[in-house]
Amino acid sequence: AAPELELKFHLGPGAREALEAGLFPPDRARVAQLHAVYFDTPDHGLRERGFSLRVRRSGDTHIQTLKHRAGGALFQRDEWE
């Protein structure tokens, strides 16, 4: 299992522009359209046990991912693709 740690940031005025200028220049940006479908049992057995099952499509590529809450943390999960 590979642990996944999700980070979320609240950026103040001017932060986006500063990031684009230094770390993420717009001329190197790439746009991708993703389609994700989540699955569970009729009685939500996966969710009740802390799992989520997703199939994501990007172009002709499909990736199936199983995630499990690690230690009960909201944004920390084990993940298998």
PDB file of N, CA and C in Angstrom:
ATOM      1  N   ALA A   1       0.842  -1.194   0.000  1.00  0.00           N
ATOM      2  CA  ALA A   1       0.000   0.000   0.000  1.00  0.00           C
ATOM      3  C   ALA A   1       0.875   1.241   0.000  1.00  0.00           C
ATOM      4  N   ALA A   2       0.478   2.177  -0.781  1.00  0.00           N
ATOM      5  CA  ALA A   2       1.178   3.458  -0.813  1.00  0.00           C
ATOM      6  C   ALA A   2       0.316   4.471  -0.080  1.00  0.00           C
ATOM      7  N   PRO A   3       0.821   5.085   0.990  1.00  0.00           N
ATOM      8  CA  PRO A   3      -0.008   6.063   1.709  1.00  0.00           C
ATOM      9  C   PRO A   3      -0.217   7.316   0.885  1.00  0.00           C
ATOM     10  N   GLU A   4      -1.410   7.845   0.970  1.00  0.00           N
ATOM     11  CA  GLU A   4      -1.750   9.083   0.291  1.00  0.00           C
ATOM     12  C   GLU A   4      -2.059  10.108   1.369  1.00  0.00           C
ATOM     13  N   LEU A   5      -1.453  11.271   1.278  1.00  0.00           N
ATOM     14  CA  LEU A   5      -1.731  12.358   2.205  1.00  0.00           C
ATOM     15  C   LEU A   5      -2.219  13.536   1.385  1.00  0.00           C
ATOM     16  N   GLU A   6      -3.445  13.951   1.635  1.00  0.00           N
ATOM     17  CA  GLU A   6      -4.049  15.044   0.876  1.00  0.00           C
ATOM     18  C   GLU A   6      -3.857  16.340   1.650  1.00  0.00           C
ATOM     19  N   LEU A   7      -3.306  17.339   0.975  1.00  0.00           N
ATOM     20  CA  LEU A   7      -3.093  18.651   1.571  1.00  0.00           C
ATOM     21  C   LEU A   7      -3.971  19.670   0.873  1.00  0.00           C
ATOM     22  N   LYS A   8      -4.553  20.546   1.648  1.00  0.00           N
ATOM     23  CA  LYS A   8      -5.364  21.631   1.085  1.00  0.00           C
ATOM     24  C   LYS A   8      -4.843  22.937   1.667  1.00  0.00           C
ATOM     25  N   PHE A   9      -4.764  23.936   0.801  1.00  0.00           N
ATOM     26  CA  PHE A   9      -4.235  25.225   1.213  1.00  0.00           C
ATOM     27  C   PHE A   9      -5.246  26.325   0.926  1.00  0.00           C
ATOM     28  N   HIS A  10      -5.274  27.303   1.772  1.00  0.00           N
ATOM     29  CA  HIS A  10      -6.054  28.510   1.543  1.00  0.00           C
ATOM     30  C   HIS A  10      -5.040  29.595   1.186  1.00  0.00           C
ATOM     31  N   LEU A  11      -5.135  30.132  -0.033  1.00  0.00           N
ATOM     32  CA  LEU A  11      -4.168  31.108  -0.505  1.00  0.00           C
ATOM     33  C   LEU A  11      -4.739  32.512  -0.426  1.00  0.00           C
ATOM     34  N   GLY A  12      -3.919  33.425   0.013  1.00  0.00           N
ATOM     35  CA  GLY A  12      -4.319  34.816   0.125  1.00  0.00           C
ATOM     36  C   GLY A  12      -4.188  35.541  -1.201  1.00  0.00           C
ATOM     37  N   PRO A  13      -4.559  36.814  -1.220  1.00  0.00           N
ATOM     38  CA  PRO A  13      -4.485  37.612  -2.453  1.00  0.00           C
ATOM     39  C   PRO A  13      -3.076  37.613  -3.034  1.00  0.00           C
ATOM     40  N   GLY A  14      -2.983  37.395  -4.336  1.00  0.00           N
ATOM     41  CA  GLY A  14      -1.702  37.430  -5.029  1.00  0.00           C
ATOM     42  C   GLY A  14      -0.922  36.125  -5.000  1.00  0.00           C
ATOM     43  N   ALA A  15      -1.357  35.164  -4.187  1.00  0.00           N
ATOM     44  CA  ALA A  15      -0.604  33.911  -4.053  1.00  0.00           C
ATOM     45  C   ALA A  15      -0.637  33.099  -5.351  1.00  0.00           C
ATOM     46  N   ARG A  16      -1.791  33.023  -5.980  1.00  0.00           N
ATOM     47  CA  ARG A  16      -1.882  32.254  -7.222  1.00  0.00           C
ATOM     48  C   ARG A  16      -0.953  32.820  -8.272  1.00  0.00           C
ATOM     49  N   GLU A  17      -0.947  34.127  -8.427  1.00  0.00           N
ATOM     50  CA  GLU A  17      -0.091  34.761  -9.416  1.00  0.00           C
ATOM     51  C   GLU A  17       1.380  34.514  -9.105  1.00  0.00           C
ATOM     52  N   ALA A  18       1.744  34.560  -7.830  1.00  0.00           N
ATOM     53  CA  ALA A  18       3.131  34.307  -7.436  1.00  0.00           C
ATOM     54  C   ALA A  18       3.536  32.867  -7.744  1.00  0.00           C
ATOM     55  N   LEU A  19       2.642  31.912  -7.486  1.00  0.00           N
ATOM     56  CA  LEU A  19       2.939  30.519  -7.799  1.00  0.00           C
ATOM     57  C   LEU A  19       3.072  30.299  -9.300  1.00  0.00           C
ATOM     58  N   GLU A  20       2.168  30.899 -10.069  1.00  0.00           N
ATOM     59  CA  GLU A  20       2.233  30.749 -11.526  1.00  0.00           C
ATOM     60  C   GLU A  20       3.526  31.340 -12.079  1.00  0.00           C
ATOM     61  N   ALA A  21       3.958  32.442 -11.522  1.00  0.00           N
ATOM     62  CA  ALA A  21       5.157  33.101 -12.025  1.00  0.00           C
ATOM     63  C   ALA A  21       6.413  32.294 -11.696  1.00  0.00           C
ATOM     64  N   GLY A  22       6.426  31.645 -10.523  1.00  0.00           N
ATOM     65  CA  GLY A  22       7.644  30.958 -10.098  1.00  0.00           C
ATOM     66  C   GLY A  22       7.636  29.459 -10.292  1.00  0.00           C
ATOM     67  N   LEU A  23       6.643  28.788  -9.774  1.00  0.00           N
ATOM     68  CA  LEU A  23       6.643  27.318  -9.752  1.00  0.00           C
ATOM     69  C   LEU A  23       5.811  26.673 -10.839  1.00  0.00           C
ATOM     70  N   PHE A  24       4.723  27.308 -11.222  1.00  0.00           N
ATOM     71  CA  PHE A  24       3.785  26.711 -12.164  1.00  0.00           C
ATOM     72  C   PHE A  24       3.488  27.665 -13.311  1.00  0.00           C
ATOM     73  N   PRO A  25       4.450  27.888 -14.196  1.00  0.00           N
ATOM     74  CA  PRO A  25       4.219  28.850 -15.289  1.00  0.00           C
ATOM     75  C   PRO A  25       3.115  28.351 -16.229  1.00  0.00           C
ATOM     76  N   PRO A  26       2.192  29.231 -16.606  1.00  0.00           N
ATOM     77  CA  PRO A  26       1.058  28.842 -17.448  1.00  0.00           C
ATOM     78  C   PRO A  26       1.468  28.229 -18.784  1.00  0.00           C
ATOM     79  N   ASP A  27       2.601  28.612 -19.339  1.00  0.00           N
ATOM     80  CA  ASP A  27       3.010  28.059 -20.634  1.00  0.00           C
ATOM     81  C   ASP A  27       3.406  26.584 -20.543  1.00  0.00           C
ATOM     82  N   ARG A  28       3.561  26.059 -19.327  1.00  0.00           N
ATOM     83  CA  ARG A  28       3.875  24.640 -19.150  1.00  0.00           C
ATOM     84  C   ARG A  28       2.675  23.860 -18.615  1.00  0.00           C
ATOM     85  N   ALA A  29       1.542  24.542 -18.505  1.00  0.00           N
ATOM     86  CA  ALA A  29       0.330  23.896 -17.984  1.00  0.00           C
ATOM     87  C   ALA A  29      -0.221  22.908 -19.003  1.00  0.00           C
ATOM     88  N   ARG A  30      -0.911  21.912 -18.502  1.00  0.00           N
ATOM     89  CA  ARG A  30      -1.534  20.908 -19.352  1.00  0.00           C
ATOM     90  C   ARG A  30      -2.944  20.682 -18.837  1.00  0.00           C
ATOM     91  N   VAL A  31      -3.893  20.602 -19.735  1.00  0.00           N
ATOM     92  CA  VAL A  31      -5.284  20.365 -19.379  1.00  0.00           C
ATOM     93  C   VAL A  31      -5.619  18.923 -19.709  1.00  0.00           C
ATOM     94  N   ALA A  32      -6.237  18.226 -18.764  1.00  0.00           N
ATOM     95  CA  ALA A  32      -6.655  16.842 -18.989  1.00  0.00           C
ATOM     96  C   ALA A  32      -8.087  16.688 -18.502  1.00  0.00           C
ATOM     97  N   GLN A  33      -8.897  15.996 -19.290  1.00  0.00           N
ATOM     98  CA  GLN A  33     -10.269  15.730 -18.882  1.00  0.00           C
ATOM     99  C   GLN A  33     -10.315  14.323 -18.303  1.00  0.00           C
ATOM    100  N   LEU A  34     -10.764  14.211 -17.060  1.00  0.00           N
ATOM    101  CA  LEU A  34     -10.859  12.936 -16.367  1.00  0.00           C
ATOM    102  C   LEU A  34     -12.319  12.605 -16.113  1.00  0.00           C
ATOM    103  N   HIS A  35     -12.629  11.318 -16.149  1.00  0.00           N
ATOM    104  CA  HIS A  35     -13.974  10.858 -15.843  1.00  0.00           C
ATOM    105  C   HIS A  35     -13.826   9.794 -14.761  1.00  0.00           C
ATOM    106  N   ALA A  36     -14.477   9.984 -13.615  1.00  0.00           N
ATOM    107  CA  ALA A  36     -14.350   9.049 -12.498  1.00  0.00           C
ATOM    108  C   ALA A  36     -15.718   8.497 -12.120  1.00  0.00           C
ATOM    109  N   VAL A  37     -15.741   7.192 -11.836  1.00  0.00           N
ATOM    110  CA  VAL A  37     -16.947   6.520 -11.360  1.00  0.00           C
ATOM    111  C   VAL A  37     -16.578   5.797 -10.068  1.00  0.00           C
ATOM    112  N   TYR A  38     -17.375   6.008  -9.033  1.00  0.00           N
ATOM    113  CA  TYR A  38     -17.160   5.358  -7.743  1.00  0.00           C
ATOM    114  C   TYR A  38     -18.169   4.239  -7.569  1.00  0.00           C
ATOM    115  N   PHE A  39     -17.720   3.143  -6.948  1.00  0.00           N
ATOM    116  CA  PHE A  39     -18.550   1.960  -6.776  1.00  0.00           C
ATOM    117  C   PHE A  39     -18.658   1.602  -5.298  1.00  0.00           C
ATOM    118  N   ASP A  40     -19.772   0.968  -4.933  1.00  0.00           N
ATOM    119  CA  ASP A  40     -19.974   0.444  -3.585  1.00  0.00           C
ATOM    120  C   ASP A  40     -21.010  -0.667  -3.680  1.00  0.00           C
ATOM    121  N   THR A  41     -21.196  -1.374  -2.610  1.00  0.00           N
ATOM    122  CA  THR A  41     -22.232  -2.401  -2.561  1.00  0.00           C
ATOM    123  C   THR A  41     -23.577  -1.715  -2.312  1.00  0.00           C
ATOM    124  N   PRO A  42     -24.689  -2.397  -2.599  1.00  0.00           N
ATOM    125  CA  PRO A  42     -26.004  -1.775  -2.365  1.00  0.00           C
ATOM    126  C   PRO A  42     -26.207  -1.293  -0.928  1.00  0.00           C
ATOM    127  N   ASP A  43     -25.599  -1.974   0.041  1.00  0.00           N
ATOM    128  CA  ASP A  43     -25.767  -1.564   1.442  1.00  0.00           C
ATOM    129  C   ASP A  43     -24.614  -0.679   1.940  1.00  0.00           C
ATOM    130  N   HIS A  44     -23.809  -0.137   1.015  1.00  0.00           N
ATOM    131  CA  HIS A  44     -22.683   0.767   1.328  1.00  0.00           C
ATOM    132  C   HIS A  44     -21.633   0.094   2.207  1.00  0.00           C
ATOM    133  N   GLY A  45     -21.414  -1.205   1.961  1.00  0.00           N
ATOM    134  CA  GLY A  45     -20.456  -1.963   2.754  1.00  0.00           C
ATOM    135  C   GLY A  45     -19.032  -1.459   2.654  1.00  0.00           C
ATOM    136  N   LEU A  46     -18.619  -1.007   1.471  1.00  0.00           N
ATOM    137  CA  LEU A  46     -17.256  -0.478   1.343  1.00  0.00           C
ATOM    138  C   LEU A  46     -17.081   0.783   2.183  1.00  0.00           C
ATOM    139  N   ARG A  47     -17.995   1.723   2.024  1.00  0.00           N
ATOM    140  CA  ARG A  47     -17.904   2.986   2.759  1.00  0.00           C
ATOM    141  C   ARG A  47     -17.918   2.759   4.266  1.00  0.00           C
ATOM    142  N   GLU A  48     -18.789   1.876   4.725  1.00  0.00           N
ATOM    143  CA  GLU A  48     -18.887   1.610   6.162  1.00  0.00           C
ATOM    144  C   GLU A  48     -17.597   1.025   6.730  1.00  0.00           C
ATOM    145  N   ARG A  49     -16.807   0.373   5.889  1.00  0.00           N
ATOM    146  CA  ARG A  49     -15.540  -0.209   6.331  1.00  0.00           C
ATOM    147  C   ARG A  49     -14.343   0.696   6.011  1.00  0.00           C
ATOM    148  N   GLY A  50     -14.626   1.905   5.540  1.00  0.00           N
ATOM    149  CA  GLY A  50     -13.569   2.879   5.286  1.00  0.00           C
ATOM    150  C   GLY A  50     -12.918   2.791   3.925  1.00  0.00           C
ATOM    151  N   PHE A  51     -13.556   2.091   2.973  1.00  0.00           N
ATOM    152  CA  PHE A  51     -12.991   1.929   1.641  1.00  0.00           C
ATOM    153  C   PHE A  51     -13.736   2.779   0.619  1.00  0.00           C
ATOM    154  N   SER A  52     -13.031   3.118  -0.462  1.00  0.00           N
ATOM    155  CA  SER A  52     -13.679   3.664  -1.646  1.00  0.00           C
ATOM    156  C   SER A  52     -13.033   3.003  -2.858  1.00  0.00           C
ATOM    157  N   LEU A  53     -13.841   2.729  -3.864  1.00  0.00           N
ATOM    158  CA  LEU A  53     -13.387   2.084  -5.088  1.00  0.00           C
ATOM    159  C   LEU A  53     -13.751   2.985  -6.259  1.00  0.00           C
ATOM    160  N   ARG A  54     -12.721   3.365  -7.039  1.00  0.00           N
ATOM    161  CA  ARG A  54     -12.930   4.304  -8.137  1.00  0.00           C
ATOM    162  C   ARG A  54     -12.292   3.747  -9.402  1.00  0.00           C
ATOM    163  N   VAL A  55     -12.954   3.987 -10.535  1.00  0.00           N
ATOM    164  CA  VAL A  55     -12.349   3.757 -11.843  1.00  0.00           C
ATOM    165  C   VAL A  55     -12.303   5.116 -12.527  1.00  0.00           C
ATOM    166  N   ARG A  56     -11.088   5.523 -12.900  1.00  0.00           N
ATOM    167  CA  ARG A  56     -10.894   6.832 -13.539  1.00  0.00           C
ATOM    168  C   ARG A  56     -10.410   6.601 -14.964  1.00  0.00           C
ATOM    169  N   ARG A  57     -11.001   7.367 -15.902  1.00  0.00           N
ATOM    170  CA  ARG A  57     -10.610   7.285 -17.305  1.00  0.00           C
ATOM    171  C   ARG A  57     -10.013   8.611 -17.737  1.00  0.00           C
ATOM    172  N   SER A  58      -8.875   8.522 -18.402  1.00  0.00           N
ATOM    173  CA  SER A  58      -8.242   9.672 -19.028  1.00  0.00           C
ATOM    174  C   SER A  58      -7.852   9.235 -20.429  1.00  0.00           C
ATOM    175  N   GLY A  59      -8.600   9.688 -21.430  1.00  0.00           N
ATOM    176  CA  GLY A  59      -8.379   9.224 -22.792  1.00  0.00           C
ATOM    177  C   GLY A  59      -8.715   7.750 -22.894  1.00  0.00           C
ATOM    178  N   ASP A  60      -7.766   6.941 -23.350  1.00  0.00           N
ATOM    179  CA  ASP A  60      -7.973   5.499 -23.477  1.00  0.00           C
ATOM    180  C   ASP A  60      -7.462   4.735 -22.255  1.00  0.00           C
ATOM    181  N   THR A  61      -6.989   5.431 -21.239  1.00  0.00           N
ATOM    182  CA  THR A  61      -6.409   4.794 -20.060  1.00  0.00           C
ATOM    183  C   THR A  61      -7.435   4.725 -18.937  1.00  0.00           C
ATOM    184  N   HIS A  62      -7.560   3.547 -18.342  1.00  0.00           N
ATOM    185  CA  HIS A  62      -8.432   3.347 -17.185  1.00  0.00           C
ATOM    186  C   HIS A  62      -7.575   2.936 -16.001  1.00  0.00           C
ATOM    187  N   ILE A  63      -7.797   3.550 -14.845  1.00  0.00           N
ATOM    188  CA  ILE A  63      -7.074   3.201 -13.622  1.00  0.00           C
ATOM    189  C   ILE A  63      -8.093   2.925 -12.532  1.00  0.00           C
ATOM    190  N   GLN A  64      -8.012   1.723 -11.974  1.00  0.00           N
ATOM    191  CA  GLN A  64      -8.886   1.343 -10.853  1.00  0.00           C
ATOM    192  C   GLN A  64      -8.114   1.583  -9.558  1.00  0.00           C
ATOM    193  N   THR A  65      -8.725   2.253  -8.606  1.00  0.00           N
ATOM    194  CA  THR A  65      -8.066   2.600  -7.355  1.00  0.00           C
ATOM    195  C   THR A  65      -8.937   2.201  -6.179  1.00  0.00           C
ATOM    196  N   LEU A  66      -8.322   1.534  -5.213  1.00  0.00           N
ATOM    197  CA  LEU A  66      -8.979   1.204  -3.953  1.00  0.00           C
ATOM    198  C   LEU A  66      -8.290   2.001  -2.863  1.00  0.00           C
ATOM    199  N   LYS A  67      -9.056   2.750  -2.100  1.00  0.00           N
ATOM    200  CA  LYS A  67      -8.512   3.570  -1.019  1.00  0.00           C
ATOM    201  C   LYS A  67      -9.111   3.117   0.296  1.00  0.00           C
ATOM    202  N   HIS A  68      -8.323   3.262   1.368  1.00  0.00           N
ATOM    203  CA  HIS A  68      -8.790   2.916   2.708  1.00  0.00           C
ATOM    204  C   HIS A  68      -8.295   3.977   3.681  1.00  0.00           C
ATOM    205  N   ARG A  69      -9.186   4.435   4.541  1.00  0.00           N
ATOM    206  CA  ARG A  69      -8.799   5.422   5.553  1.00  0.00           C
ATOM    207  C   ARG A  69      -7.732   4.816   6.454  1.00  0.00           C
ATOM    208  N   ALA A  70      -6.613   5.482   6.571  1.00  0.00           N
ATOM    209  CA  ALA A  70      -5.508   5.014   7.417  1.00  0.00           C
ATOM    210  C   ALA A  70      -5.612   5.669   8.787  1.00  0.00           C
ATOM    211  N   GLY A  71      -5.848   4.875   9.797  1.00  0.00           N
ATOM    212  CA  GLY A  71      -5.894   5.413  11.153  1.00  0.00           C
ATOM    213  C   GLY A  71      -7.049   6.353  11.403  1.00  0.00           C
ATOM    214  N   GLY A  72      -8.037   6.360  10.531  1.00  0.00           N
ATOM    215  CA  GLY A  72      -9.210   7.186  10.744  1.00  0.00           C
ATOM    216  C   GLY A  72      -9.043   8.645  10.394  1.00  0.00           C
ATOM    217  N   ALA A  73      -7.850   9.060   9.929  1.00  0.00           N
ATOM    218  CA  ALA A  73      -7.641  10.461   9.571  1.00  0.00           C
ATOM    219  C   ALA A  73      -8.458  10.811   8.333  1.00  0.00           C
ATOM    220  N   LEU A  74      -9.022  11.985   8.317  1.00  0.00           N
ATOM    221  CA  LEU A  74      -9.923  12.389   7.240  1.00  0.00           C
ATOM    222  C   LEU A  74      -9.228  12.446   5.886  1.00  0.00           C
ATOM    223  N   PHE A  75      -8.024  12.991   5.812  1.00  0.00           N
ATOM    224  CA  PHE A  75      -7.346  13.184   4.531  1.00  0.00           C
ATOM    225  C   PHE A  75      -6.098  12.322   4.388  1.00  0.00           C
ATOM    226  N   GLN A  76      -6.017  11.232   5.134  1.00  0.00           N
ATOM    227  CA  GLN A  76      -4.887  10.324   5.014  1.00  0.00           C
ATOM    228  C   GLN A  76      -5.410   8.942   4.708  1.00  0.00           C
ATOM    229  N   ARG A  77      -4.956   8.342   3.589  1.00  0.00           N
ATOM    230  CA  ARG A  77      -5.485   7.049   3.148  1.00  0.00           C
ATOM    231  C   ARG A  77      -4.368   6.175   2.601  1.00  0.00           C
ATOM    232  N   ASP A  78      -4.582   4.860   2.682  1.00  0.00           N
ATOM    233  CA  ASP A  78      -3.766   3.914   1.920  1.00  0.00           C
ATOM    234  C   ASP A  78      -4.446   3.796   0.561  1.00  0.00           C
ATOM    235  N   GLU A  79      -3.627   3.577  -0.474  1.00  0.00           N
ATOM    236  CA  GLU A  79      -4.175   3.564  -1.829  1.00  0.00           C
ATOM    237  C   GLU A  79      -3.472   2.496  -2.659  1.00  0.00           C
ATOM    238  N   TRP A  80      -4.269   1.740  -3.398  1.00  0.00           N
ATOM    239  CA  TRP A  80      -3.762   0.724  -4.314  1.00  0.00           C
ATOM    240  C   TRP A  80      -4.350   0.997  -5.691  1.00  0.00           C
ATOM    241  N   GLU A  81      -3.505   0.993  -6.729  1.00  0.00           N
ATOM    242  CA  GLU A  81      -3.985   1.196  -8.106  1.00  0.00           C
ATOM    243  C   GLU A  81      -3.778  -0.075  -8.904  1.00  0.00           C
TER     244      GLU A  81
END
